Amino acid sequence: MTLDMVLLTLLYFVVAVIVVLIGIFLFEWLTKKYNDWEEIKNGNVAVALSVGGKVAGICIVLAFSINHNDSALDTFLWGLLGVALQLIAYLIFELMTRGFSVESELKVRNIAVGIISLCVSVGLGFVIGASIT
């Protein structure tokens, strides 16, 4: 292990944290019916599962990106694309659930919806990550 390797690891770590924070901010902005962190603070497990899935999904994309790219900039850009695709997937998921609103169900602590939301985010994280070239 050289100093260059340690510095590169730290650089990728910083890039990953920035991308995750951007993703969390955008998802928070997208959910208008509640505040994610206030709900989590108040013990809303459904929202915690959903947010955790989004974070995991973004991190999965970042892991593939770090593994398949030669620069932190490429990792950052692929990470942002992953966040955008996760946002689109969330909107499609909301549209595909006829008869109820995912956001409303998360607000009323529907754990089943939280679990499926987590699974969608993690599953698509693998699909998006695997598509990185």
GROMACS .gro file of C-alpha atoms in nm:
model
  133
    1MET     CA    1   0.000   0.000   0.000
    2THR     CA    2   0.147   0.330  -0.113
    3LEU     CA    3   0.057   0.686  -0.027
    4ASP     CA    4  -0.082   0.729  -0.379
    5MET     CA    5  -0.318   0.435  -0.325
    6VAL     CA    6  -0.438   0.578   0.005
    7LEU     CA    7  -0.496   0.920  -0.148
    8LEU     CA    8  -0.684   0.768  -0.441
    9THR     CA    9  -0.902   0.570  -0.202
   10LEU     CA   10  -0.979   0.888  -0.008
   11LEU     CA   11  -1.062   1.069  -0.332
   12TYR     CA   12  -1.308   0.798  -0.439
   13PHE     CA   13  -1.457   0.801  -0.090
   14VAL     CA   14  -1.515   1.177  -0.107
   15VAL     CA   15  -1.667   1.147  -0.455
   16ALA     CA   16  -1.899   0.870  -0.333
   17VAL     CA   17  -2.012   1.069  -0.029
   18ILE     CA   18  -2.083   1.374  -0.247
   19VAL     CA   19  -2.290   1.168  -0.493
   20VAL     CA   20  -2.485   1.000  -0.211
   21LEU     CA   21  -2.556   1.338  -0.050
   22ILE     CA   22  -2.674   1.478  -0.384
   23GLY     CA   23  -2.900   1.174  -0.425
   24ILE     CA   24  -3.042   1.206  -0.074
   25PHE     CA   25  -3.106   1.577  -0.129
   26LEU     CA   26  -3.286   1.514  -0.460
   27PHE     CA   27  -3.499   1.233  -0.318
   28GLU     CA   28  -3.586   1.452  -0.019
   29TRP     CA   29  -3.690   1.726  -0.260
   30LEU     CA   30  -3.896   1.476  -0.460
   31THR     CA   31  -4.100   1.359  -0.160
   32LYS     CA   32  -4.333   1.651  -0.101
   33LYS     CA   33  -4.578   1.487   0.141
   34TYR     CA   34  -4.328   1.444   0.423
   35ASN     CA   35  -3.975   1.516   0.539
   36ASP     CA   36  -3.768   1.196   0.521
   37TRP     CA   37  -3.547   1.276   0.817
   38GLU     CA   38  -3.833   1.397   1.035
   39GLU     CA   39  -4.022   1.073   0.962
   40ILE     CA   40  -3.715   0.863   1.039
   41LYS     CA   41  -3.654   1.058   1.359
   42ASN     CA   42  -4.015   0.982   1.458
   43GLY     CA   43  -3.966   0.609   1.401
   44ASN     CA   44  -4.123   0.566   1.058
   45VAL     CA   45  -3.968   0.234   0.957
   46ALA     CA   46  -4.130   0.241   0.611
   47VAL     CA   47  -3.959   0.568   0.522
   48ALA     CA   48  -3.631   0.446   0.674
   49LEU     CA   49  -3.643   0.133   0.457
   50SER     CA   50  -3.717   0.339   0.147
   51VAL     CA   51  -3.439   0.592   0.213
   52GLY     CA   52  -3.196   0.314   0.305
   53GLY     CA   53  -3.275   0.140  -0.023
   54LYS     CA   54  -3.208   0.456  -0.218
   55VAL     CA   55  -2.872   0.505  -0.043
   56ALA     CA   56  -2.781   0.139  -0.102
   57GLY     CA   57  -2.888   0.159  -0.467
   58ILE     CA   58  -2.673   0.465  -0.527
   59CYS     CA   59  -2.377   0.303  -0.349
   60ILE     CA   60  -2.411  -0.009  -0.563
   61VAL     CA   61  -2.389   0.204  -0.877
   62LEU     CA   62  -2.085   0.381  -0.732
   63ALA     CA   63  -1.914   0.051  -0.652
   64PHE     CA   64  -1.951  -0.064  -1.013
   65SER     CA   65  -1.837   0.278  -1.133
   66ILE     CA   66  -1.523   0.278  -0.919
   67ASN     CA   67  -1.446  -0.073  -1.039
   68HIS     CA   68  -1.489   0.006  -1.410
   69ASN     CA   69  -1.345   0.355  -1.447
   70ASP     CA   70  -1.001   0.505  -1.436
   71SER     CA   71  -1.084   0.842  -1.287
   72ALA     CA   72  -1.273   0.998  -1.000
   73LEU     CA   73  -1.444   1.228  -1.252
   74ASP     CA   74  -1.584   0.930  -1.443
   75THR     CA   75  -1.700   0.779  -1.115
   76PHE     CA   76  -1.868   1.107  -1.023
   77LEU     CA   77  -2.044   1.134  -1.360
   78TRP     CA   78  -2.160   0.770  -1.357
   79GLY     CA   79  -2.277   0.823  -1.001
   80LEU     CA   80  -2.484   1.123  -1.105
   81LEU     CA   81  -2.632   0.922  -1.391
   82GLY     CA   82  -2.715   0.648  -1.142
   83VAL     CA   83  -2.891   0.901  -0.918
   84ALA     CA   84  -3.089   1.034  -1.215
   85LEU     CA   85  -3.192   0.683  -1.319
   86GLN     CA   86  -3.290   0.598  -0.960
   87LEU     CA   87  -3.507   0.914  -0.951
   88ILE     CA   88  -3.673   0.817  -1.278
   89ALA     CA   89  -3.729   0.465  -1.146
   90TYR     CA   90  -3.892   0.605  -0.831
   91LEU     CA   91  -4.132   0.813  -1.041
   92ILE     CA   92  -4.215   0.512  -1.259
   93PHE     CA   93  -4.267   0.300  -0.946
   94GLU     CA   94  -4.507   0.566  -0.816
   95LEU     CA   95  -4.697   0.563  -1.148
   96MET     CA   96  -4.708   0.182  -1.170
   97THR     CA   97  -4.875   0.138  -0.832
   98ARG     CA   98  -5.233   0.197  -0.930
   99GLY     CA   99  -5.479   0.244  -0.652
  100PHE     CA  100  -5.238   0.397  -0.402
  101SER     CA  101  -4.957   0.647  -0.375
  102VAL     CA  102  -4.621   0.508  -0.267
  103GLU     CA  103  -4.539   0.839  -0.103
  104SER     CA  104  -4.870   0.846   0.088
  105GLU     CA  105  -4.829   0.485   0.201
  106LEU     CA  106  -4.478   0.552   0.326
  107LYS     CA  107  -4.609   0.852   0.518
  108VAL     CA  108  -4.867   0.632   0.698
  109ARG     CA  109  -4.592   0.382   0.789
  110ASN     CA  110  -4.682   0.103   0.546
  111ILE     CA  111  -4.378  -0.121   0.598
  112ALA     CA  112  -4.469  -0.345   0.303
  113VAL     CA  113  -4.440  -0.046   0.070
  114GLY     CA  114  -4.111   0.051   0.238
  115ILE     CA  115  -3.973  -0.297   0.173
  116ILE     CA  116  -4.074  -0.306  -0.193
  117SER     CA  117  -3.936   0.047  -0.238
  118LEU     CA  118  -3.605  -0.068  -0.088
  119CYS     CA  119  -3.598  -0.372  -0.317
  120VAL     CA  120  -3.670  -0.165  -0.628
  121SER     CA  121  -3.386   0.076  -0.544
  122VAL     CA  122  -3.133  -0.197  -0.461
  123GLY     CA  123  -3.233  -0.416  -0.756
  124LEU     CA  124  -3.208  -0.130  -1.000
  125GLY     CA  125  -2.879  -0.027  -0.844
  126PHE     CA  126  -2.738  -0.362  -0.958
  127VAL     CA  127  -2.891  -0.328  -1.306
  128ILE     CA  128  -2.768   0.029  -1.350
  129GLY     CA  129  -2.426  -0.060  -1.209
  130ALA     CA  130  -2.387  -0.364  -1.431
  131SER     CA  131  -2.461  -0.152  -1.737
  132ILE     CA  132  -2.163   0.077  -1.670
  133THR     CA  133  -1.896   0.024  -1.934
   0.00000   0.00000   0.00000
